[in-house]
Amino acid sequence: MSSALPNFLPFTRPTIDEETIAAVGDVLRSGWITSGPKALEFEDALSALFGGRPVRAFNSGTITLEIALQLAGVGPGDEVITTPLSWVSTANVVLHLGARPVFVDTDPHTRNIDLERIEAAITPRTKAIIPVDLAGLPVDRDRLYAIARRHQLRVVEDAAQSLGASWNGRPIGSTGDFVSFSFHANKNLTTCEGGALVLPDDISPALCERLRLQGVQRLDGGEIEVEVAGHKGNLTDVAAAVGLGQLKHLDAFTARRRALARRYFERLDPTLGLGLPPADFVNSNWHMFQVLLPLDRMRMSRADFIAHLRERNIGAGVHYPAMHLFALYRGLGYREGNFPIAERISRSTLTLPLFPAMQDADVDAVCANIADLLRNAAQ
Ligand SMILES: *Cc1c(COP(=O)(O)O)cnc(C)c1O
């Protein structure tokens, strides 16, 4: 019998250094606490990560996605193709614009949108695709953009989970159409809440800024004009100071996450019947380490399994319930059985603890406790 951990191990936890905390204090004392010089500095630092492409910062990943879709021309009556396995904001923003989210089943191996199935879902109303890099594992950008080009669709990459990941040796964000990031507390880099959008060449950053702040346009002579009802999406300097402090550690955070993921592969007993994620240590930033539970071999539910882990001081999460089965999307006509692979993954997925400050010994303890529980739970 493996023993409980002495202290609770959450499935994730942000790492904020003292320098960042001091920088936040400086902003708070400066007299300018909302969007200002720090937000601009944060945008510049992100732009440098993405080969100099224009970047604008926002107060959530959700508003970042919504404004990206608006800039991509998505509006009432349009269809937008995406995966059912994401945080629900990915589809909610499509609804906000009066468009319809069209789900496509997932690939059983990557757990991301199944690229083989996208073309069958395209109709004359399709305007854009939102690929989601679940757990930080990038969707194949070569195949994705080949489909988008063939059908003249815009792409809004929901890269909320994949900052620090890469494709063809280039950081996610440095290529592609629109690329949207989130800096929610649980993401690989946080501003507490926040987001950022990398803009393609054909989109005016000024238009993006207008949509970010009430549609306000600054005219010569200090006057303002408003032609569109924009959002309230600006990032504060306090939040930007947190982001700037985090950016210094991004490479180290990613390296540490990859090392911990590797250790999970080494320490998880292969005879337990767990479904493992693709062992990608080149592209993925290991935002999450997700296993699929062998439910048909277990005498307990996933909820019971999570409760038993909790008793042993181990946190675990479920990311995500398949979105099309939420009441809101059932209301659009989606039903159980529409996307069997996503549904199967969704029923059995479990997010294990993984964050940069976690110790190797924590991975070992999680693996030992999982083995112990699964052996007890085997039929
Ligand atoms: C976190 C997340 C979002 C939303 O970001 P917020 O900053 O919480 O608004 C959208 N999509 C995915 C895949 C996410 O993980």
PDB file of N, CA and C in Angstrom, residues 115 118-119 122 129 140-153 155:
ATOM      1  N   LEU A 115      -7.975  15.580 -38.317  1.00  0.00           N
ATOM      2  CA  LEU A 115      -7.766  16.320 -39.573  1.00  0.00           C
ATOM      3  C   LEU A 115      -8.394  15.601 -40.765  1.00  0.00           C
ATOM      4  N   ILE A 118     -12.181  16.876 -41.179  1.00  0.00           N
ATOM      5  CA  ILE A 118     -12.554  18.291 -41.307  1.00  0.00           C
ATOM      6  C   ILE A 118     -13.268  18.566 -42.628  1.00  0.00           C
ATOM      7  N   GLU A 119     -12.728  18.044 -43.720  1.00  0.00           N
ATOM      8  CA  GLU A 119     -13.285  18.426 -45.031  1.00  0.00           C
ATOM      9  C   GLU A 119     -14.748  18.015 -45.185  1.00  0.00           C
ATOM     10  N   ILE A 122     -17.110  20.748 -43.938  1.00  0.00           N
ATOM     11  CA  ILE A 122     -17.112  22.075 -44.571  1.00  0.00           C
ATOM     12  C   ILE A 122     -18.360  22.240 -45.442  1.00  0.00           C
ATOM     13  N   ILE A 129     -11.747  27.760 -39.103  1.00  0.00           N
ATOM     14  CA  ILE A 129     -11.473  26.580 -38.279  1.00  0.00           C
ATOM     15  C   ILE A 129     -10.783  27.068 -37.009  1.00  0.00           C
ATOM     16  N   ASP A 140      -1.291  19.243 -36.141  1.00  0.00           N
ATOM     17  CA  ASP A 140      -0.374  19.248 -37.298  1.00  0.00           C
ATOM     18  C   ASP A 140      -0.669  20.480 -38.173  1.00  0.00           C
ATOM     19  N   ARG A 141       0.215  21.481 -38.081  1.00  0.00           N
ATOM     20  CA  ARG A 141      -0.024  22.747 -38.787  1.00  0.00           C
ATOM     21  C   ARG A 141       0.096  22.586 -40.307  1.00  0.00           C
ATOM     22  N   ASP A 142       0.924  21.695 -40.768  1.00  0.00           N
ATOM     23  CA  ASP A 142       1.082  21.521 -42.226  1.00  0.00           C
ATOM     24  C   ASP A 142      -0.221  21.018 -42.830  1.00  0.00           C
ATOM     25  N   ARG A 143      -0.766  19.980 -42.248  1.00  0.00           N
ATOM     26  CA  ARG A 143      -2.015  19.411 -42.772  1.00  0.00           C
ATOM     27  C   ARG A 143      -3.182  20.370 -42.582  1.00  0.00           C
ATOM     28  N   LEU A 144      -3.223  21.026 -41.417  1.00  0.00           N
ATOM     29  CA  LEU A 144      -4.319  21.958 -41.128  1.00  0.00           C
ATOM     30  C   LEU A 144      -4.357  23.104 -42.139  1.00  0.00           C
ATOM     31  N   TYR A 145      -3.212  23.726 -42.373  1.00  0.00           N
ATOM     32  CA  TYR A 145      -3.194  24.882 -43.275  1.00  0.00           C
ATOM     33  C   TYR A 145      -3.378  24.464 -44.732  1.00  0.00           C
ATOM     34  N   ALA A 146      -3.020  23.242 -45.063  1.00  0.00           N
ATOM     35  CA  ALA A 146      -3.296  22.762 -46.426  1.00  0.00           C
ATOM     36  C   ALA A 146      -4.814  22.706 -46.646  1.00  0.00           C
ATOM     37  N   ILE A 147      -5.549  22.227 -45.642  1.00  0.00           N
ATOM     38  CA  ILE A 147      -7.017  22.171 -45.746  1.00  0.00           C
ATOM     39  C   ILE A 147      -7.593  23.592 -45.811  1.00  0.00           C
ATOM     40  N   ALA A 148      -7.113  24.467 -44.927  1.00  0.00           N
ATOM     41  CA  ALA A 148      -7.641  25.841 -44.885  1.00  0.00           C
ATOM     42  C   ALA A 148      -7.411  26.553 -46.221  1.00  0.00           C
ATOM     43  N   ARG A 149      -6.226  26.371 -46.792  1.00  0.00           N
ATOM     44  CA  ARG A 149      -5.913  27.017 -48.079  1.00  0.00           C
ATOM     45  C   ARG A 149      -6.815  26.485 -49.184  1.00  0.00           C
ATOM     46  N   ARG A 150      -6.964  25.140 -49.198  1.00  0.00           N
ATOM     47  CA  ARG A 150      -7.766  24.506 -50.243  1.00  0.00           C
ATOM     48  C   ARG A 150      -9.200  25.049 -50.246  1.00  0.00           C
ATOM     49  N   HIS A 151      -9.724  25.376 -49.070  1.00  0.00           N
ATOM     50  CA  HIS A 151     -11.122  25.808 -48.979  1.00  0.00           C
ATOM     51  C   HIS A 151     -11.252  27.289 -48.642  1.00  0.00           C
ATOM     52  N   GLN A 152     -10.138  28.006 -48.690  1.00  0.00           N
ATOM     53  CA  GLN A 152     -10.127  29.446 -48.391  1.00  0.00           C
ATOM     54  C   GLN A 152     -10.818  29.772 -47.065  1.00  0.00           C
ATOM     55  N   LEU A 153     -10.399  29.071 -46.038  1.00  0.00           N
ATOM     56  CA  LEU A 153     -10.939  29.315 -44.700  1.00  0.00           C
ATOM     57  C   LEU A 153      -9.896  30.033 -43.853  1.00  0.00           C
ATOM     58  N   VAL A 155      -8.081  30.642 -40.192  1.00  0.00           N
ATOM     59  CA  VAL A 155      -7.755  29.798 -39.042  1.00  0.00           C
ATOM     60  C   VAL A 155      -7.550  30.703 -37.830  1.00  0.00           C
TER      61      VAL A 155
END
